[in-house]
mmCIF file of C-alpha atoms in Angstrom:
data_model
loop_
_atom_site.group_PDB
_atom_site.id
_atom_site.type_symbol
_atom_site.label_atom_id
_atom_site.label_comp_id
_atom_site.label_asym_id
_atom_site.label_seq_id
_atom_site.Cartn_x
_atom_site.Cartn_y
_atom_site.Cartn_z
ATOM 1 C CA MET X 30 -0.370 0.158 0.164
ATOM 2 C CA ASN X 31 1.547 3.543 -0.842
ATOM 3 C CA SER X 32 2.033 6.410 1.820
ATOM 4 C CA THR X 33 -1.499 8.066 1.235
ATOM 5 C CA GLN X 34 -3.200 4.489 2.102
ATOM 6 C CA GLN X 35 -1.943 3.924 4.798
ATOM 7 C CA TYR X 36 -2.035 7.210 5.949
ATOM 8 C CA ALA X 37 -5.952 7.018 5.093
ATOM 9 C CA ILE X 38 -6.121 3.731 7.943
ATOM 10 C CA VAL X 39 -3.698 5.902 10.265
ATOM 11 C CA THR X 40 -6.276 8.590 10.213
ATOM 12 C CA GLY X 41 -9.323 6.167 10.425
ATOM 13 C CA ASN X 42 -7.878 4.489 13.889
ATOM 14 C CA TYR X 43 -7.442 8.214 15.064
ATOM 15 C CA TRP X 44 -11.114 9.283 14.070
ATOM 16 C CA ALA X 45 -12.439 6.464 15.549
ATOM 17 C CA PHE X 46 -10.188 6.570 18.752
ATOM 18 C CA THR X 47 -11.067 10.207 19.287
ATOM 19 C CA LEU X 48 -14.923 9.635 18.943
ATOM 20 C CA THR X 49 -14.971 7.589 21.698
ATOM 21 C CA ASP X 50 -12.341 9.312 23.779
ATOM 22 C CA GLY X 51 -14.455 12.429 23.134
ATOM 23 C CA ALA X 52 -17.898 10.590 24.366
ATOM 24 C CA LEU X 53 -16.240 9.395 27.384
ATOM 25 C CA ARG X 54 -15.315 12.230 28.691
ATOM 26 C CA MET X 55 -18.115 13.722 28.211
ATOM 27 C CA LEU X 56 -20.263 10.971 29.709
ATOM 28 C CA VAL X 57 -17.851 10.424 32.943
ATOM 29 C CA LEU X 58 -18.370 14.221 33.603
ATOM 30 C CA LEU X 59 -22.274 14.469 33.083
ATOM 31 C CA TYR X 60 -23.001 11.183 34.717
ATOM 32 C CA PHE X 61 -21.194 11.965 37.748
ATOM 33 C CA TYR X 62 -22.583 15.729 38.106
ATOM 34 C CA GLN X 63 -25.596 13.981 37.619
ATOM 35 C CA LEU X 64 -24.964 11.833 40.659
ATOM 36 C CA GLY X 65 -24.006 14.736 43.094
ATOM 37 C CA TYR X 66 -20.391 15.051 42.501
ATOM 38 C CA SER X 67 -18.371 18.021 43.442
ATOM 39 C CA PRO X 68 -16.060 20.157 40.833
ATOM 40 C CA LEU X 69 -13.324 18.472 42.531
ATOM 41 C CA GLU X 70 -13.774 15.043 42.514
ATOM 42 C CA LEU X 71 -15.358 15.555 38.883
ATOM 43 C CA ALA X 72 -11.673 16.896 38.130
ATOM 44 C CA LEU X 73 -10.233 13.742 40.346
ATOM 45 C CA LEU X 74 -12.053 11.524 38.253
ATOM 46 C CA PHE X 75 -9.674 12.266 35.317
ATOM 47 C CA LEU X 76 -6.355 12.436 37.775
ATOM 48 C CA PHE X 77 -5.188 8.899 36.400
ATOM 49 C CA TYR X 78 -6.281 9.695 33.048
ATOM 50 C CA GLU X 79 -3.926 12.521 33.133
ATOM 51 C CA PHE X 80 -1.092 10.955 34.608
ATOM 52 C CA PHE X 81 -0.785 7.651 32.679
ATOM 53 C CA GLY X 82 -0.962 10.177 29.706
ATOM 54 C CA ILE X 83 2.204 11.504 30.880
ATOM 55 C CA VAL X 84 3.868 7.804 32.040
ATOM 56 C CA THR X 85 2.495 6.300 28.028
ATOM 57 C CA ASN X 86 3.722 9.124 26.261
ATOM 58 C CA LEU X 87 6.969 8.081 27.469
ATOM 59 C CA PHE X 88 7.552 5.225 27.891
ATOM 60 C CA GLY X 89 5.232 4.607 23.862
ATOM 61 C CA GLY X 90 7.517 6.684 22.217
ATOM 62 C CA TRP X 91 10.581 4.494 22.769
ATOM 63 C CA LEU X 92 8.502 1.249 22.617
ATOM 64 C CA GLY X 93 7.501 2.832 18.728
ATOM 65 C CA ALA X 94 10.881 3.048 17.982
ATOM 66 C CA ARG X 95 11.755 -0.098 18.944
ATOM 67 C CA ALA X 96 8.662 -2.195 17.837
ATOM 68 C CA GLY X 97 6.416 0.354 15.082
ATOM 69 C CA LEU X 98 3.580 2.398 15.160
ATOM 70 C CA ASN X 99 1.653 -0.136 13.898
ATOM 71 C CA VAL X 100 2.043 -1.860 17.501
ATOM 72 C CA THR X 101 1.314 0.850 19.433
ATOM 73 C CA MET X 102 -1.551 2.244 17.669
ATOM 74 C CA ASN X 103 -3.350 -1.040 18.148
ATOM 75 C CA ILE X 104 -2.567 -1.839 21.604
ATOM 76 C CA GLY X 105 -4.002 1.638 22.546
ATOM 77 C CA LEU X 106 -7.106 0.293 20.689
ATOM 78 C CA SER X 107 -7.358 -2.918 22.849
ATOM 79 C CA ILE X 108 -6.946 -0.872 25.708
ATOM 80 C CA GLN X 109 -9.509 1.649 24.806
ATOM 81 C CA ILE X 110 -12.063 -1.482 24.277
ATOM 82 C CA LEU X 111 -10.817 -2.958 27.905
ATOM 83 C CA ALA X 112 -11.645 0.779 29.630
ATOM 84 C CA LEU X 113 -14.968 0.596 28.218
ATOM 85 C CA VAL X 114 -16.581 -2.388 28.915
ATOM 86 C CA MET X 115 -15.132 -1.865 32.116
ATOM 87 C CA LEU X 116 -17.685 1.133 32.939
ATOM 88 C CA THR X 117 -20.380 -1.220 32.106
ATOM 89 C CA VAL X 118 -20.826 -2.848 35.354
ATOM 90 C CA PRO X 119 -23.709 -1.492 37.634
ATOM 91 C CA THR X 120 -23.721 1.506 39.207
ATOM 92 C CA GLU X 121 -23.366 0.885 42.825
ATOM 93 C CA TRP X 122 -19.363 -0.286 41.910
ATOM 94 C CA LEU X 123 -18.771 2.890 39.696
ATOM 95 C CA SER X 124 -16.624 4.104 42.834
ATOM 96 C CA VAL X 125 -14.541 6.855 42.679
ATOM 97 C CA LEU X 126 -11.244 4.507 42.089
ATOM 98 C CA TYR X 127 -12.828 2.353 39.868
ATOM 99 C CA VAL X 128 -13.553 5.187 37.592
ATOM 100 C CA MET X 129 -10.401 6.556 37.930
ATOM 101 C CA VAL X 130 -8.527 3.323 37.210
ATOM 102 C CA ALA X 131 -10.601 2.978 34.187
ATOM 103 C CA GLN X 132 -9.956 6.355 33.375
ATOM 104 C CA ALA X 133 -6.315 5.887 33.535
ATOM 105 C CA LEU X 134 -5.998 2.570 30.862
ATOM 106 C CA SER X 135 -8.074 4.759 28.682
ATOM 107 C CA GLY X 136 -5.081 7.636 29.255
ATOM 108 C CA ILE X 137 -2.685 5.118 28.601
ATOM 109 C CA ALA X 138 -4.726 4.010 25.086
ATOM 110 C CA LYS X 139 -5.245 7.728 24.068
ATOM 111 C CA ASP X 140 -2.012 8.987 24.251
ATOM 112 C CA LEU X 141 -0.432 5.767 22.268
ATOM 113 C CA ASN X 142 -2.611 6.124 19.966
ATOM 114 C CA LYS X 143 -2.131 10.145 19.170
ATOM 115 C CA MET X 144 1.748 9.523 19.530
ATOM 116 C CA SER X 145 1.546 6.869 16.347
ATOM 117 C CA ALA X 146 -0.651 9.003 14.805
ATOM 118 C CA LYS X 147 1.055 12.285 14.906
ATOM 119 C CA SER X 148 4.482 10.232 14.634
ATOM 120 C CA SER X 149 3.666 8.045 11.427
ATOM 121 C CA VAL X 150 3.191 11.171 9.983
ATOM 122 C CA LYS X 151 6.977 11.915 9.706
ATOM 123 C CA ALA X 152 7.502 8.664 7.815
ATOM 124 C CA LEU X 153 4.659 9.088 5.252
ATOM 125 C CA ALA X 154 4.775 12.708 4.063
ATOM 126 C CA SER X 155 8.068 14.851 3.087
ATOM 127 C CA ASP X 156 8.502 18.395 4.593
ATOM 128 C CA GLY X 157 9.589 20.401 1.357
ATOM 129 C CA ASP X 158 6.854 20.572 -0.440
ATOM 130 C CA GLY X 159 4.730 21.856 2.258
ATOM 131 C CA LYS X 160 2.848 18.246 2.744
ATOM 132 C CA LEU X 161 4.031 17.772 6.463
ATOM 133 C CA TYR X 162 1.895 20.466 7.565
ATOM 134 C CA ARG X 163 -0.973 19.821 5.535
ATOM 135 C CA TRP X 164 -1.164 16.436 6.449
ATOM 136 C CA VAL X 165 -0.261 17.228 10.520
ATOM 137 C CA ALA X 166 -3.091 19.627 10.361
ATOM 138 C CA ALA X 167 -5.534 18.115 8.518
ATOM 139 C CA LEU X 168 -5.442 15.013 10.823
ATOM 140 C CA THR X 169 -5.239 17.117 13.984
ATOM 141 C CA GLY X 170 -7.781 19.654 13.162
ATOM 142 C CA SER X 171 -10.291 16.146 12.047
ATOM 143 C CA LYS X 172 -9.362 14.745 14.956
ATOM 144 C CA ASN X 173 -10.650 17.680 16.909
ATOM 145 C CA ALA X 174 -13.467 18.248 15.547
ATOM 146 C CA LEU X 175 -14.559 14.233 16.232
ATOM 147 C CA LYS X 176 -13.809 14.985 19.429
ATOM 148 C CA GLY X 177 -16.523 17.689 19.237
ATOM 149 C CA VAL X 178 -18.835 15.079 17.467
ATOM 150 C CA GLY X 179 -17.410 12.674 20.394
ATOM 151 C CA PHE X 180 -18.689 15.463 23.321
ATOM 152 C CA PHE X 181 -22.306 15.721 21.520
ATOM 153 C CA MET X 182 -22.453 11.756 20.535
ATOM 154 C CA GLY X 183 -21.569 11.070 24.402
ATOM 155 C CA ALA X 184 -24.761 13.352 25.661
ATOM 156 C CA LEU X 185 -26.792 11.535 23.139
ATOM 157 C CA LEU X 186 -25.856 8.258 24.215
ATOM 158 C CA LEU X 187 -26.222 8.931 27.958
ATOM 159 C CA GLU X 188 -30.095 10.458 27.045
ATOM 160 C CA LEU X 189 -30.837 7.192 24.753
ATOM 161 C CA PHE X 190 -29.415 4.064 26.104
ATOM 162 C CA GLY X 191 -27.776 4.995 29.100
ATOM 163 C CA PHE X 192 -24.012 5.126 30.851
ATOM 164 C CA ALA X 193 -23.480 1.264 30.191
ATOM 165 C CA ASN X 194 -25.156 0.721 27.495
ATOM 166 C CA ALA X 195 -23.198 3.895 26.074
ATOM 167 C CA MET X 196 -19.785 1.881 26.690
ATOM 168 C CA TRP X 197 -21.254 -1.488 24.497
ATOM 169 C CA ILE X 198 -22.090 0.762 21.567
ATOM 170 C CA MET X 199 -18.444 2.409 21.311
ATOM 171 C CA ALA X 200 -16.221 -0.800 22.066
ATOM 172 C CA GLY X 201 -18.016 -1.902 19.657
ATOM 173 C CA MET X 202 -17.410 0.262 16.985
ATOM 174 C CA LEU X 203 -13.742 0.357 17.778
ATOM 175 C CA ALA X 204 -13.852 -3.391 18.063
ATOM 176 C CA ILE X 205 -13.930 -3.194 14.370
ATOM 177 C CA ALA X 206 -11.538 -0.245 14.141
ATOM 178 C CA LEU X 207 -9.238 -2.921 15.431
ATOM 179 C CA ALA X 208 -9.340 -5.447 12.955
ATOM 180 C CA ILE X 209 -9.281 -3.005 9.862
ATOM 181 C CA SER X 210 -5.688 -2.365 12.206
ATOM 182 C CA LEU X 211 -4.467 -5.481 12.401
ATOM 183 C CA LEU X 212 -4.838 -6.676 8.539
ATOM 184 C CA LYS X 213 -3.789 -3.334 6.818
ATOM 185 C CA LEU X 214 -1.509 -1.179 8.711
ATOM 186 C CA ASP X 215 1.746 -1.880 7.816
ATOM 187 C CA GLY X 216 4.240 -3.663 10.403
ATOM 188 C CA SER X 217 7.578 -1.584 9.721
ATOM 189 C CA LEU X 218 5.500 1.926 10.408
ATOM 190 C CA GLY X 219 8.320 3.729 12.205
ATOM 191 C CA LYS X 220 10.625 2.063 13.122
ATOM 192 C CA SER X 221 13.578 2.971 13.990
ATOM 193 C CA LYS X 222 16.791 1.732 12.161
ATOM 194 C CA ASN X 223 18.632 1.843 15.442
ATOM 195 C CA LYS X 224 17.116 0.460 18.323
ATOM 196 C CA PRO X 225 16.988 3.296 20.936
ATOM 197 C CA LYS X 226 17.756 2.928 24.353
ATOM 198 C CA PHE X 227 15.426 4.268 27.138
ATOM 199 C CA ALA X 228 17.603 6.534 28.458
ATOM 200 C CA GLN X 229 17.841 8.925 24.751
ATOM 201 C CA MET X 230 13.900 9.872 25.562
ATOM 202 C CA PHE X 231 15.737 12.185 27.633
ATOM 203 C CA SER X 232 18.127 13.378 24.955
ATOM 204 C CA HIS X 233 16.702 16.238 22.820
ATOM 205 C CA SER X 234 17.899 19.517 21.568
ATOM 206 C CA GLU X 235 16.830 22.616 22.806
ATOM 207 C CA ALA X 236 14.394 23.209 20.537
ATOM 208 C CA ILE X 237 12.384 20.346 21.258
ATOM 209 C CA ASN X 238 12.637 21.058 25.120
ATOM 210 C CA TRP X 239 11.885 24.391 24.835
ATOM 211 C CA LEU X 240 8.615 24.061 22.627
ATOM 212 C CA SER X 241 7.755 20.763 24.896
ATOM 213 C CA ALA X 242 7.971 23.244 28.068
ATOM 214 C CA ALA X 243 6.054 25.887 25.939
ATOM 215 C CA ARG X 244 3.377 22.788 25.188
ATOM 216 C CA LEU X 245 3.032 21.756 28.843
ATOM 217 C CA PHE X 246 1.690 25.853 29.608
ATOM 218 C CA LEU X 247 -0.443 26.053 26.487
ATOM 219 C CA PHE X 248 -2.456 23.091 27.093
ATOM 220 C CA GLY X 249 -2.671 23.999 30.656
ATOM 221 C CA ALA X 250 -4.262 27.095 30.007
ATOM 222 C CA ARG X 251 -6.944 25.845 27.700
ATOM 223 C CA ASP X 252 -8.189 22.654 30.334
ATOM 224 C CA VAL X 253 -7.795 24.848 33.022
ATOM 225 C CA TRP X 254 -11.300 26.675 32.494
ATOM 226 C CA PHE X 255 -12.666 23.902 29.414
ATOM 227 C CA VAL X 256 -12.698 20.550 31.613
ATOM 228 C CA VAL X 257 -13.972 20.444 34.459
ATOM 229 C CA ALA X 258 -15.057 24.612 35.226
ATOM 230 C CA LEU X 259 -16.860 25.437 32.209
ATOM 231 C CA PRO X 260 -19.481 22.694 32.087
ATOM 232 C CA VAL X 261 -19.863 22.566 36.044
ATOM 233 C CA PHE X 262 -20.559 26.566 35.694
ATOM 234 C CA ALA X 263 -23.234 26.222 32.239
ATOM 235 C CA ALA X 264 -25.009 24.012 34.573
ATOM 236 C CA SER X 265 -25.413 25.316 37.708
ATOM 237 C CA VAL X 266 -25.174 29.243 36.733
ATOM 238 C CA LEU X 267 -26.183 29.295 33.483
ATOM 239 C CA GLY X 268 -29.101 26.728 33.895
ATOM 240 C CA TRP X 269 -27.950 24.508 30.870
ATOM 241 C CA SER X 270 -29.056 21.145 30.470
ATOM 242 C CA HIS X 271 -27.233 18.213 29.659
ATOM 243 C CA LEU X 272 -27.972 17.724 25.903
ATOM 244 C CA GLN X 273 -27.677 21.491 25.697
ATOM 245 C CA ILE X 274 -24.153 21.606 27.307
ATOM 246 C CA GLY X 275 -22.472 18.221 25.295
ATOM 247 C CA THR X 276 -24.261 20.220 22.055
ATOM 248 C CA PHE X 277 -22.092 23.225 22.987
ATOM 249 C CA MET X 278 -18.510 21.834 23.892
ATOM 250 C CA ALA X 279 -19.184 19.845 20.993
ATOM 251 C CA LEU X 280 -19.827 22.271 18.165
ATOM 252 C CA TRP X 281 -16.804 24.550 20.749
ATOM 253 C CA ILE X 282 -14.370 21.382 19.141
ATOM 254 C CA ILE X 283 -15.724 20.777 16.134
ATOM 255 C CA GLY X 284 -14.988 24.214 15.370
ATOM 256 C CA TYR X 285 -11.511 24.140 16.795
ATOM 257 C CA GLY X 286 -10.621 21.623 14.323
ATOM 258 C CA ILE X 287 -12.090 22.928 11.515
ATOM 259 C CA VAL X 288 -9.382 25.514 11.886
ATOM 260 C CA GLN X 289 -6.934 23.687 12.592
ATOM 261 C CA ALA X 290 -7.068 22.172 9.680
ATOM 262 C CA ALA X 291 -7.142 24.898 7.914
ATOM 263 C CA SER X 292 -4.271 26.872 9.329
ATOM 264 C CA PRO X 293 -2.155 25.575 6.649
ATOM 265 C CA LYS X 294 -4.261 28.373 4.689
ATOM 266 C CA LEU X 295 -4.337 30.550 7.289
ATOM 267 C CA VAL X 296 -1.140 30.874 9.030
ATOM 268 C CA GLY X 297 1.554 28.903 6.612
ATOM 269 C CA LYS X 298 -0.132 29.998 3.360
ATOM 270 C CA LYS X 299 3.461 31.929 2.208
ATOM 271 C CA GLN X 300 5.850 29.678 4.040
ATOM 272 C CA ASN X 301 6.118 26.844 7.260
ATOM 273 C CA PRO X 302 4.710 28.596 10.620
ATOM 274 C CA THR X 303 8.003 28.776 12.890
ATOM 275 C CA ALA X 304 8.797 29.531 16.406
ATOM 276 C CA ARG X 305 7.995 33.017 16.317
ATOM 277 C CA SER X 306 4.870 32.212 14.425
ATOM 278 C CA ALA X 307 3.638 30.763 18.165
ATOM 279 C CA PHE X 308 5.215 33.662 19.840
ATOM 280 C CA TRP X 309 3.403 35.983 18.553
ATOM 281 C CA LEU X 310 -0.287 33.930 17.973
ATOM 282 C CA ALA X 311 0.499 33.272 22.398
ATOM 283 C CA LEU X 312 0.232 36.840 22.912
ATOM 284 C CA ALA X 313 -3.638 36.712 20.972
ATOM 285 C CA LEU X 314 -4.370 34.205 22.726
ATOM 286 C CA GLY X 315 -3.357 35.438 26.187
ATOM 287 C CA GLY X 316 -5.355 38.686 25.929
ATOM 288 C CA ILE X 317 -9.046 36.810 25.431
ATOM 289 C CA PRO X 318 -9.603 34.756 28.964
ATOM 290 C CA LEU X 319 -7.845 37.981 30.363
ATOM 291 C CA LEU X 320 -10.721 40.390 28.785
ATOM 292 C CA MET X 321 -13.410 37.607 29.454
ATOM 293 C CA ALA X 322 -12.801 37.236 32.968
ATOM 294 C CA TYR X 323 -13.664 41.035 33.695
ATOM 295 C CA ALA X 324 -16.514 41.646 31.871
ATOM 296 C CA LEU X 325 -18.130 37.601 32.822
ATOM 297 C CA GLU X 326 -20.339 39.553 35.124
ATOM 298 C CA LEU X 327 -21.931 42.185 32.715
ATOM 299 C CA ASP X 328 -23.409 39.059 31.377
ATOM 300 C CA PRO X 329 -22.438 35.697 31.739
ATOM 301 C CA GLN X 330 -23.772 33.912 28.688
ATOM 302 C CA THR X 331 -22.724 35.694 25.876
ATOM 303 C CA VAL X 332 -19.312 36.125 27.417
ATOM 304 C CA VAL X 333 -19.172 32.302 27.479
ATOM 305 C CA ILE X 334 -20.455 31.824 23.980
ATOM 306 C CA VAL X 335 -18.575 35.080 22.211
ATOM 307 C CA GLY X 336 -15.392 34.403 24.199
ATOM 308 C CA LEU X 337 -15.359 30.702 23.636
ATOM 309 C CA MET X 338 -15.797 31.071 19.989
ATOM 310 C CA ILE X 339 -12.838 33.530 19.913
ATOM 311 C CA PHE X 340 -10.583 31.578 21.805
ATOM 312 C CA GLY X 341 -11.303 28.633 19.803
ATOM 313 C CA VAL X 342 -10.286 30.474 16.784
ATOM 314 C CA VAL X 343 -7.151 31.621 18.265
ATOM 315 C CA PHE X 344 -6.080 28.410 20.043
ATOM 316 C CA ALA X 345 -6.563 25.939 17.272
ATOM 317 C CA LEU X 346 -3.737 28.258 15.350
ATOM 318 C CA ASN X 347 -1.777 27.763 18.108
ATOM 319 C CA SER X 348 -1.997 24.447 18.404
ATOM 320 C CA ALA X 349 -1.877 23.513 15.317
ATOM 321 C CA VAL X 350 1.465 25.502 14.816
ATOM 322 C CA HIS X 351 2.597 23.641 17.718
ATOM 323 C CA SER X 352 1.963 19.933 16.319
ATOM 324 C CA TYR X 353 4.017 21.191 13.236
ATOM 325 C CA LEU X 354 6.808 22.217 15.164
ATOM 326 C CA ILE X 355 7.343 18.939 16.805
ATOM 327 C CA VAL X 356 7.059 16.524 13.742
ATOM 328 C CA ALA X 357 9.513 19.190 11.537
ATOM 329 C CA TYR X 358 12.242 19.973 14.128
ATOM 330 C CA ALA X 359 11.808 15.887 14.765
ATOM 331 C CA GLU X 360 14.506 13.177 14.131
ATOM 332 C CA GLU X 361 13.983 11.450 9.960
ATOM 333 C CA ASP X 362 14.809 8.158 12.477
ATOM 334 C CA GLY X 363 12.674 7.038 15.561
ATOM 335 C CA THR X 364 10.056 10.471 15.375
ATOM 336 C CA SER X 365 8.789 8.845 18.078
ATOM 337 C CA LYS X 366 11.113 9.548 20.465
ATOM 338 C CA GLN X 367 10.619 13.487 20.451
ATOM 339 C CA VAL X 368 7.135 12.763 20.127
ATOM 340 C CA GLY X 369 6.016 11.064 22.692
ATOM 341 C CA PHE X 370 8.561 13.341 24.955
ATOM 342 C CA TYR X 371 6.272 16.296 23.343
ATOM 343 C CA TYR X 372 3.508 15.160 24.212
ATOM 344 C CA MET X 373 3.976 14.091 27.956
ATOM 345 C CA ALA X 374 4.562 17.493 28.143
ATOM 346 C CA ASN X 375 0.883 18.136 26.500
ATOM 347 C CA ALA X 376 -0.869 15.230 29.178
ATOM 348 C CA GLY X 377 1.684 17.158 31.948
ATOM 349 C CA GLY X 378 -0.201 20.645 31.156
ATOM 350 C CA ARG X 379 -3.705 18.982 30.374
ATOM 351 C CA LEU X 380 -3.160 17.257 33.801
ATOM 352 C CA ALA X 381 -2.154 20.977 35.921
ATOM 353 C CA GLY X 382 -4.736 22.402 33.777
ATOM 354 C CA THR X 383 -7.622 19.377 35.095
ATOM 355 C CA ILE X 384 -6.983 19.421 38.570
ATOM 356 C CA LEU X 385 -6.534 23.136 38.845
ATOM 357 C CA SER X 386 -9.541 23.646 36.852
ATOM 358 C CA GLY X 387 -11.868 21.477 40.068
ATOM 359 C CA TYR X 388 -9.832 23.573 42.544
ATOM 360 C CA LEU X 389 -10.082 26.578 41.504
ATOM 361 C CA TYR X 390 -13.381 26.752 40.865
ATOM 362 C CA GLN X 391 -14.972 25.090 43.653
ATOM 363 C CA ASN X 392 -12.984 27.592 45.429
ATOM 364 C CA ALA X 393 -12.748 31.061 43.685
ATOM 365 C CA GLY X 394 -15.129 29.865 40.525
ATOM 366 C CA LEU X 395 -14.771 30.541 36.939
ATOM 367 C CA GLU X 396 -13.091 34.274 36.906
ATOM 368 C CA ALA X 397 -9.814 32.528 38.705
ATOM 369 C CA CYS X 398 -10.382 30.213 36.043
ATOM 370 C CA LEU X 399 -9.890 32.394 33.353
ATOM 371 C CA MET X 400 -7.117 34.799 35.055
ATOM 372 C CA ALA X 401 -4.709 31.386 34.882
ATOM 373 C CA SER X 402 -5.236 30.465 31.611
ATOM 374 C CA ALA X 403 -4.194 33.969 30.718
ATOM 375 C CA MET X 404 -1.061 33.702 32.966
ATOM 376 C CA MET X 405 -0.166 29.950 31.565
ATOM 377 C CA ILE X 406 -0.706 31.512 28.441
ATOM 378 C CA PHE X 407 1.404 34.039 28.509
ATOM 379 C CA ILE X 408 4.285 32.003 29.880
ATOM 380 C CA ALA X 409 4.093 29.610 26.953
ATOM 381 C CA GLY X 410 4.776 32.595 24.142
ATOM 382 C CA ALA X 411 8.007 33.503 26.200
ATOM 383 C CA LEU X 412 8.892 30.069 26.272
ATOM 384 C CA THR X 413 8.899 29.765 22.266
ATOM 385 C CA ARG X 414 11.172 32.694 22.209
ATOM 386 C CA ARG X 415 13.638 30.650 23.528
ATOM 387 C CA ILE X 416 13.654 28.123 20.435
ATOM 388 C CA PRO X 417 16.115 28.355 17.816
ATOM 389 C CA THR X 418 14.671 28.931 14.643
ATOM 390 C CA SER X 419 17.709 27.189 12.265
ATOM 391 C CA ARG X 420 16.163 24.080 11.274
ATOM 392 C CA VAL X 421 12.697 25.941 10.304
ATOM 393 C CA PRO X 422 14.651 29.082 8.393
ATOM 394 C CA ASN X 423 11.590 30.673 7.236
ATOM 395 C CA SER X 424 9.667 32.731 9.817
ATOM 396 C CA PHE X 425 7.362 35.715 9.740
#
């Protein structure tokens, strides 16, 4: 099979996984809020999900370079099926600890799948004609659009079939994707010619280290108000129903994904983006939650809807540029080592953002979450100034 066909299989796997990942997050959040969990308890449900994402990216990048990215992708799909089946048990079994364990497996599965998909593109596309940027943007953008569909799907499945039946439906979807992947995905994809030692996971260029640090703060800035604080605020203050919350967040993620996919036309139309692009985009992004925090008391619903739409557009451009830069800076041989390290930082940011989202909202409200978001974005922008641009010379 040619590179385009292999890219289609990788993307299809990523899409199938992403639908269930988005739906599972919304199902867990809404179902346990309905059961009376506090914002901080809801955040703790995702603690292991994010923590094991950090560990998985580190080990997964090393495993992908040694065994091949088809192995890590198929393991990720299998573990997600197991995590979904675990949540089909009776309600009285669903303690906080039990759900955290199931979420830990889902976190492992998600980051194995994402690392495999992003690393595969490096092996399948060249950077000289801009194909690498276009393919990375298309993969990332379509993934986020489908994650939004997953948010809506999760809310809808909860309304129509209940929590346990929703898990069985999604496990069946993934079983089909796994069967196709086992039969069709190239076994040599992403496998390093020289088997890397685990210690090499920490040996990276200056550019990758600074870019990873910036990614940590960038995604912490998103999740500090989006993951727990926003849906709880929508339910408790704005009075929205589960389906309204799921639909709104779904539409936001879908729009976010569309902007990401279109970012080569919006940001890299004349040349590939660089670290300087990431810096200016971060400055533009940081002012949005800052303004929202000050305006929230005036008209909460309008501020949330309009502010989140603007934030989504600018954040999508930031994320797309970051996603391109890590693949561009990564080595040709054993790309998953660098990509795994980078997404380990990404998972660290999500972990910090998720816990802070529950804690800050419970103790100081949505305004505090928005202020924390602005601060983290400005730190991310400052860190991108330390990234050397010699590997990607065309800048603006």
